[in-house]
Coordinates of C-alpha atoms in Angstrom, one line a residue:
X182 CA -280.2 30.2 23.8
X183 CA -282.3 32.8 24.9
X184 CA -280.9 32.5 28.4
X185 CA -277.4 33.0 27.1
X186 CA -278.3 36.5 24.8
X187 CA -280.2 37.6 28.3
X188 CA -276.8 36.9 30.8
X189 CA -274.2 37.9 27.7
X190 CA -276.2 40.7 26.1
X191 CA -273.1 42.5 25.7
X192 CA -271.1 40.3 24.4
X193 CA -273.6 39.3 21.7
X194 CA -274.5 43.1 20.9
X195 CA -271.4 45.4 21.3
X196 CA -268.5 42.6 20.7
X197 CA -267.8 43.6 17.1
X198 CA -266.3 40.2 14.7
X199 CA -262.3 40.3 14.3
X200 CA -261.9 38.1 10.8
X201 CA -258.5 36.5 10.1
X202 CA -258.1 35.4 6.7
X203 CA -255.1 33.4 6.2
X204 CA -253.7 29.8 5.3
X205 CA -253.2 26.8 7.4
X206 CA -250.3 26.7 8.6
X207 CA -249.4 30.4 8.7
X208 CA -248.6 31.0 12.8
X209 CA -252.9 31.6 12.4
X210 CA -253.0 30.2 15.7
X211 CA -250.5 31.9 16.9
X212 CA -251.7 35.3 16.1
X213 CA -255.1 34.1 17.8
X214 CA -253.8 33.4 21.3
X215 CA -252.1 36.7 21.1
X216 CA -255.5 38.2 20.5
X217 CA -257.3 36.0 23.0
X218 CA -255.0 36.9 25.4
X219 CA -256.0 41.0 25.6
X220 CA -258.4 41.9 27.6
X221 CA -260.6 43.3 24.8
X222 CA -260.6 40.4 22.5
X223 CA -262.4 37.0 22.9
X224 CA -261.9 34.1 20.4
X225 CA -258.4 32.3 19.9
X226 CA -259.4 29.5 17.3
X227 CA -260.7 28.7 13.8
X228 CA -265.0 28.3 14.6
X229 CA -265.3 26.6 10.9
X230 CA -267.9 28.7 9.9
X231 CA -269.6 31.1 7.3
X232 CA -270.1 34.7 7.5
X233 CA -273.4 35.5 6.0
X234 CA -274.7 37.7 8.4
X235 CA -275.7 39.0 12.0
X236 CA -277.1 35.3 13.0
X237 CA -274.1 34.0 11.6
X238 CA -271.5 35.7 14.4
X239 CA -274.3 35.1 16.8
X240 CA -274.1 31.4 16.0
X241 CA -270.5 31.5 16.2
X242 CA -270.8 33.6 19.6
X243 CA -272.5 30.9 21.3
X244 CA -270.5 28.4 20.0
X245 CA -268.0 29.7 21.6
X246 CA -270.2 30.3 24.8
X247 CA -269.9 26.8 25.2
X248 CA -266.5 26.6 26.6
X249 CA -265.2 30.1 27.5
X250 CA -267.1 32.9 29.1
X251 CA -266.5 36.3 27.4
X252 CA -264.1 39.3 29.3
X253 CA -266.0 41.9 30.7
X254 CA -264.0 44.3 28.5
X255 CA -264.9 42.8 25.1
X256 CA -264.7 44.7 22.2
X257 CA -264.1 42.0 19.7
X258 CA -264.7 38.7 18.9
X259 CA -262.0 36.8 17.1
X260 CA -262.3 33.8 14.5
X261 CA -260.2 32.8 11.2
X262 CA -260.9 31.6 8.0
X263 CA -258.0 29.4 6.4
X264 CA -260.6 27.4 3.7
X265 CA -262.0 28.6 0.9
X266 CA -264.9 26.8 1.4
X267 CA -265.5 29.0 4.6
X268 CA -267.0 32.7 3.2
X269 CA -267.3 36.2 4.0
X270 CA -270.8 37.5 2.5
X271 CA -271.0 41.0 0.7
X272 CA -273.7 41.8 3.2
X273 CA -271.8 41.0 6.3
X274 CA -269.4 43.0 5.0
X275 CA -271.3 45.6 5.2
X276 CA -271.4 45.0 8.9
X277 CA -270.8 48.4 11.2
X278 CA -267.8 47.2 13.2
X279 CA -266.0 44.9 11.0
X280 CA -262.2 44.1 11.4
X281 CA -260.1 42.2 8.9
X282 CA -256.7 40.7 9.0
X283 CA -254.7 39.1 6.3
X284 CA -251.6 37.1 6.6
X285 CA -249.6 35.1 4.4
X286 CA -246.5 32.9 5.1
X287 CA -243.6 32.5 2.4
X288 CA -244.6 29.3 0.4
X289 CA -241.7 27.0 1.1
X290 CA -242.2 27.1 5.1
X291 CA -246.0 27.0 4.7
X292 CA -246.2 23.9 2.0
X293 CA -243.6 21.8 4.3
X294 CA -245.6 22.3 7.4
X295 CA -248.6 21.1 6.1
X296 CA -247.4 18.4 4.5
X297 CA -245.9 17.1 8.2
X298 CA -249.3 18.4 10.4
X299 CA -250.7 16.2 7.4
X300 CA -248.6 12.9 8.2
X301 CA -249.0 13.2 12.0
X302 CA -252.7 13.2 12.0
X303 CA -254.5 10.3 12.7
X304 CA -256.1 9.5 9.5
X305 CA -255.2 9.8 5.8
X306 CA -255.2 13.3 4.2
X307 CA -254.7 14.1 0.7
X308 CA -252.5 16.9 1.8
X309 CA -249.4 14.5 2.5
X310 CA -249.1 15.0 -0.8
X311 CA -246.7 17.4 -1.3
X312 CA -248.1 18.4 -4.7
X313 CA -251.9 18.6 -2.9
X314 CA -250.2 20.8 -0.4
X315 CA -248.9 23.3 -2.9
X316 CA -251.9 23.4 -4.7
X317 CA -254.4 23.9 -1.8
X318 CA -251.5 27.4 -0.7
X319 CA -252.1 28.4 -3.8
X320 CA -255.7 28.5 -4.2
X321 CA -256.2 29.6 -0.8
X322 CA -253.5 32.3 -2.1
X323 CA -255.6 33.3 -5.0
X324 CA -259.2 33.5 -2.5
X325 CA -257.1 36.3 -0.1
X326 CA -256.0 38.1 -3.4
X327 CA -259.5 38.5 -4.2
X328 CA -261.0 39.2 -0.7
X329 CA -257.8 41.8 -0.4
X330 CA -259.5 43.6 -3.6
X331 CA -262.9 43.6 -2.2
X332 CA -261.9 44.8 1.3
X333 CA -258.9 47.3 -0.6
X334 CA -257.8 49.8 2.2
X335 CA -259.9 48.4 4.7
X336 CA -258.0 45.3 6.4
X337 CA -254.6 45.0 8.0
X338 CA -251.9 42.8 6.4
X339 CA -249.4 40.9 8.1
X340 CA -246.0 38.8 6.7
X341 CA -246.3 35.8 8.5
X342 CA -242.4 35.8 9.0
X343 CA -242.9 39.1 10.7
X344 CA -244.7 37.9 13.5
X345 CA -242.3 35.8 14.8
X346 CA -239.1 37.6 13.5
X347 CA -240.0 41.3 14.3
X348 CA -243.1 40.6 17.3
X349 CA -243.2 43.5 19.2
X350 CA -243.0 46.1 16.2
X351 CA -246.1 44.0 14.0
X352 CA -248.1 43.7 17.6
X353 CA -247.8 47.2 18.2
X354 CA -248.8 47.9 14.4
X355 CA -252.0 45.8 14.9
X356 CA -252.9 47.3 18.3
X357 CA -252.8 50.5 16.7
X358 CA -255.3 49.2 13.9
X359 CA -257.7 47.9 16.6
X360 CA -257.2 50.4 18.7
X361 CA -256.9 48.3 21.5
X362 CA -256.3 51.0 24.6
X363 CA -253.9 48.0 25.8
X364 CA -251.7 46.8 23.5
X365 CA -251.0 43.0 22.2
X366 CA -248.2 41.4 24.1
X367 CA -246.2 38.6 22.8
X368 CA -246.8 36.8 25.7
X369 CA -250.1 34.7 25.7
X370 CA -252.3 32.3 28.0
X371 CA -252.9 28.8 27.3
X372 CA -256.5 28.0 26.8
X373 CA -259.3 25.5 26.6
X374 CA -258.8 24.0 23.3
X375 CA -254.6 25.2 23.0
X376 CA -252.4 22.6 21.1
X377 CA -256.0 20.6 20.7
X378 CA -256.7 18.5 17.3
X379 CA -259.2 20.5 15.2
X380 CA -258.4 23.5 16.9
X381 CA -255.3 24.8 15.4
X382 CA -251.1 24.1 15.8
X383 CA -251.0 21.0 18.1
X384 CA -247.1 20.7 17.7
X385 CA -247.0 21.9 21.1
X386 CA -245.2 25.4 20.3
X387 CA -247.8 27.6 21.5
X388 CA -247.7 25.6 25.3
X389 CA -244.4 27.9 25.5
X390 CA -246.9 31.0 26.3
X391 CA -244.7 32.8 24.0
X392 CA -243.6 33.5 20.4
X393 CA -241.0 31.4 19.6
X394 CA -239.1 31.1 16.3
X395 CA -238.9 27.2 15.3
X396 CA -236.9 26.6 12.0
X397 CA -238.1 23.4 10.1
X398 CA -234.5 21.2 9.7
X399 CA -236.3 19.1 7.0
X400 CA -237.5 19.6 3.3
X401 CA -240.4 17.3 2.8
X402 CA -241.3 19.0 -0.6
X403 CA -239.5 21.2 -3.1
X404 CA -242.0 23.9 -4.5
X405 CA -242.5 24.9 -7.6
X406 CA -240.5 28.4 -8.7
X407 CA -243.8 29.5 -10.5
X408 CA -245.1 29.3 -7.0
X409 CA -242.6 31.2 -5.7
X410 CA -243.3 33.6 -8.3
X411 CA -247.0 33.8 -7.5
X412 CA -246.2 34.2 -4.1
X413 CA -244.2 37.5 -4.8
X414 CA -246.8 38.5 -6.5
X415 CA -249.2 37.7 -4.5
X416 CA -247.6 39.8 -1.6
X417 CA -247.2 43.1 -3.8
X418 CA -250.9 43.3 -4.2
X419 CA -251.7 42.3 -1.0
X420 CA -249.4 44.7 0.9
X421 CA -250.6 47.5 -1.5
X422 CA -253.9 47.3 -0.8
X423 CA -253.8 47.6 2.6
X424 CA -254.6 49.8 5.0
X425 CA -250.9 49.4 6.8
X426 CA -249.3 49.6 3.2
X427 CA -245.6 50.6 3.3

């Protein structure tokens, strides 16, 4: 390890953490290939981690290191957090640097296609379920209300549906935010780990290289109206206290 902080020293000292909090399901993956794909971001997938503090990116960093070597340009240094289980610490928080996204797909979409990414897998998952499904959107739902209060004014929110129905406008948004000197494009590369098991969509949509607009033909579970309700809700607060807010 010591080798790897000597040959990447900037990359473990000056690459400042980019934190997507989101759902499964949400075009998360999406998003992160867009971001991988600029020349000042590296990271494109979910590491599965905590955030507690310094040693915590710099575990996640050379995780990463693993597979990918870092752009010579890096500013940033992507990962997601779509499980509640996985948390951002008050002290990393306060971590000189930090970048936060939230996004949030409309409940209907996001319930169905976790129900099917649930069925194709391999083994069982309580998450075929379509009840499951519904309840894990909405407590993830509830966890980004309550990170969007801690973080109020401070992160960038994004309507899942606006990534893929309004791409360049949201991209240029986000550059803006980040400050990127190059903007995000809404064409991407394919990486290591793209359309992988365990690492993100594997429906074989982001292979394309581009965003593309798929619209599910099936319903596999009806949601619940109070959900639907919650979700409004939900979006109000979240938009609102927001850096971006409109």
């Amino acid at each position: 390890s010591g080798y790897f902080m000597l040959k990447y020293y900037r990359f473990f000292t000056k690459s400042q953490p980019l934190l997507l909090l989101s759902h499964m399901r949400s075009y998360s993956s999406l998003l992160g290939h867009i971001l991988g794909s600029n020349p000042h971001i590296d990271g494109y997938y979910e590491m599965h981690r905590h955030y507690f503090s310094t040693k915590s990116l710099y575990a996640s960093k050379m995780q990463y290191l693993m597979k990918h070597r870092p752009a010579n340009e890096s500013c940033f240094f992507f990962d997601k957090l779509l499980h509640n289980h996985l948390i951002i610490s008050s002290d990393f928080a306060k971590l000189a640097g930090l970048k936060l996204i939230i996004m949030v797909r409309e409940p209907q979409s996001a319930v169905n296609s976790i129900i099917k990414m649930a069925m194709e897998r391999s083994f069982s998952s309580e998450l075929e379920r379509g009840e499951m499904a519904e309840r894990y959107y909405l407590e993830r739902l509830s966890a980004l209300i309550e990170y969007s209060h801690r973080f109020k004014g401070e992160y960038f929110y994004i309507d899942s549906e606006e990534l893929v129905d309004n791409t360049n406008e949201t991209l240029d948004r986000l550059s803006g935010f980040l400050n990127l000197s190059k903007n995000l494009q809404p064409k991407f590369q394919k990486f290591h780990h793209t359309s992988q098991s365990k690492f993100g969509d594997t429906s074989g949509n982001l292979d394309a290289g581009q965003v593309i607009n798929v619209k599910q033909s099936t319903t596999l579970h009806e949601i619940n109206s109070a959900t639907s309700q919650d979700y409004c809700n939900a979006i109000l607060t979240l938009r609102n206290n927001s850096i971006n807010r409109t």
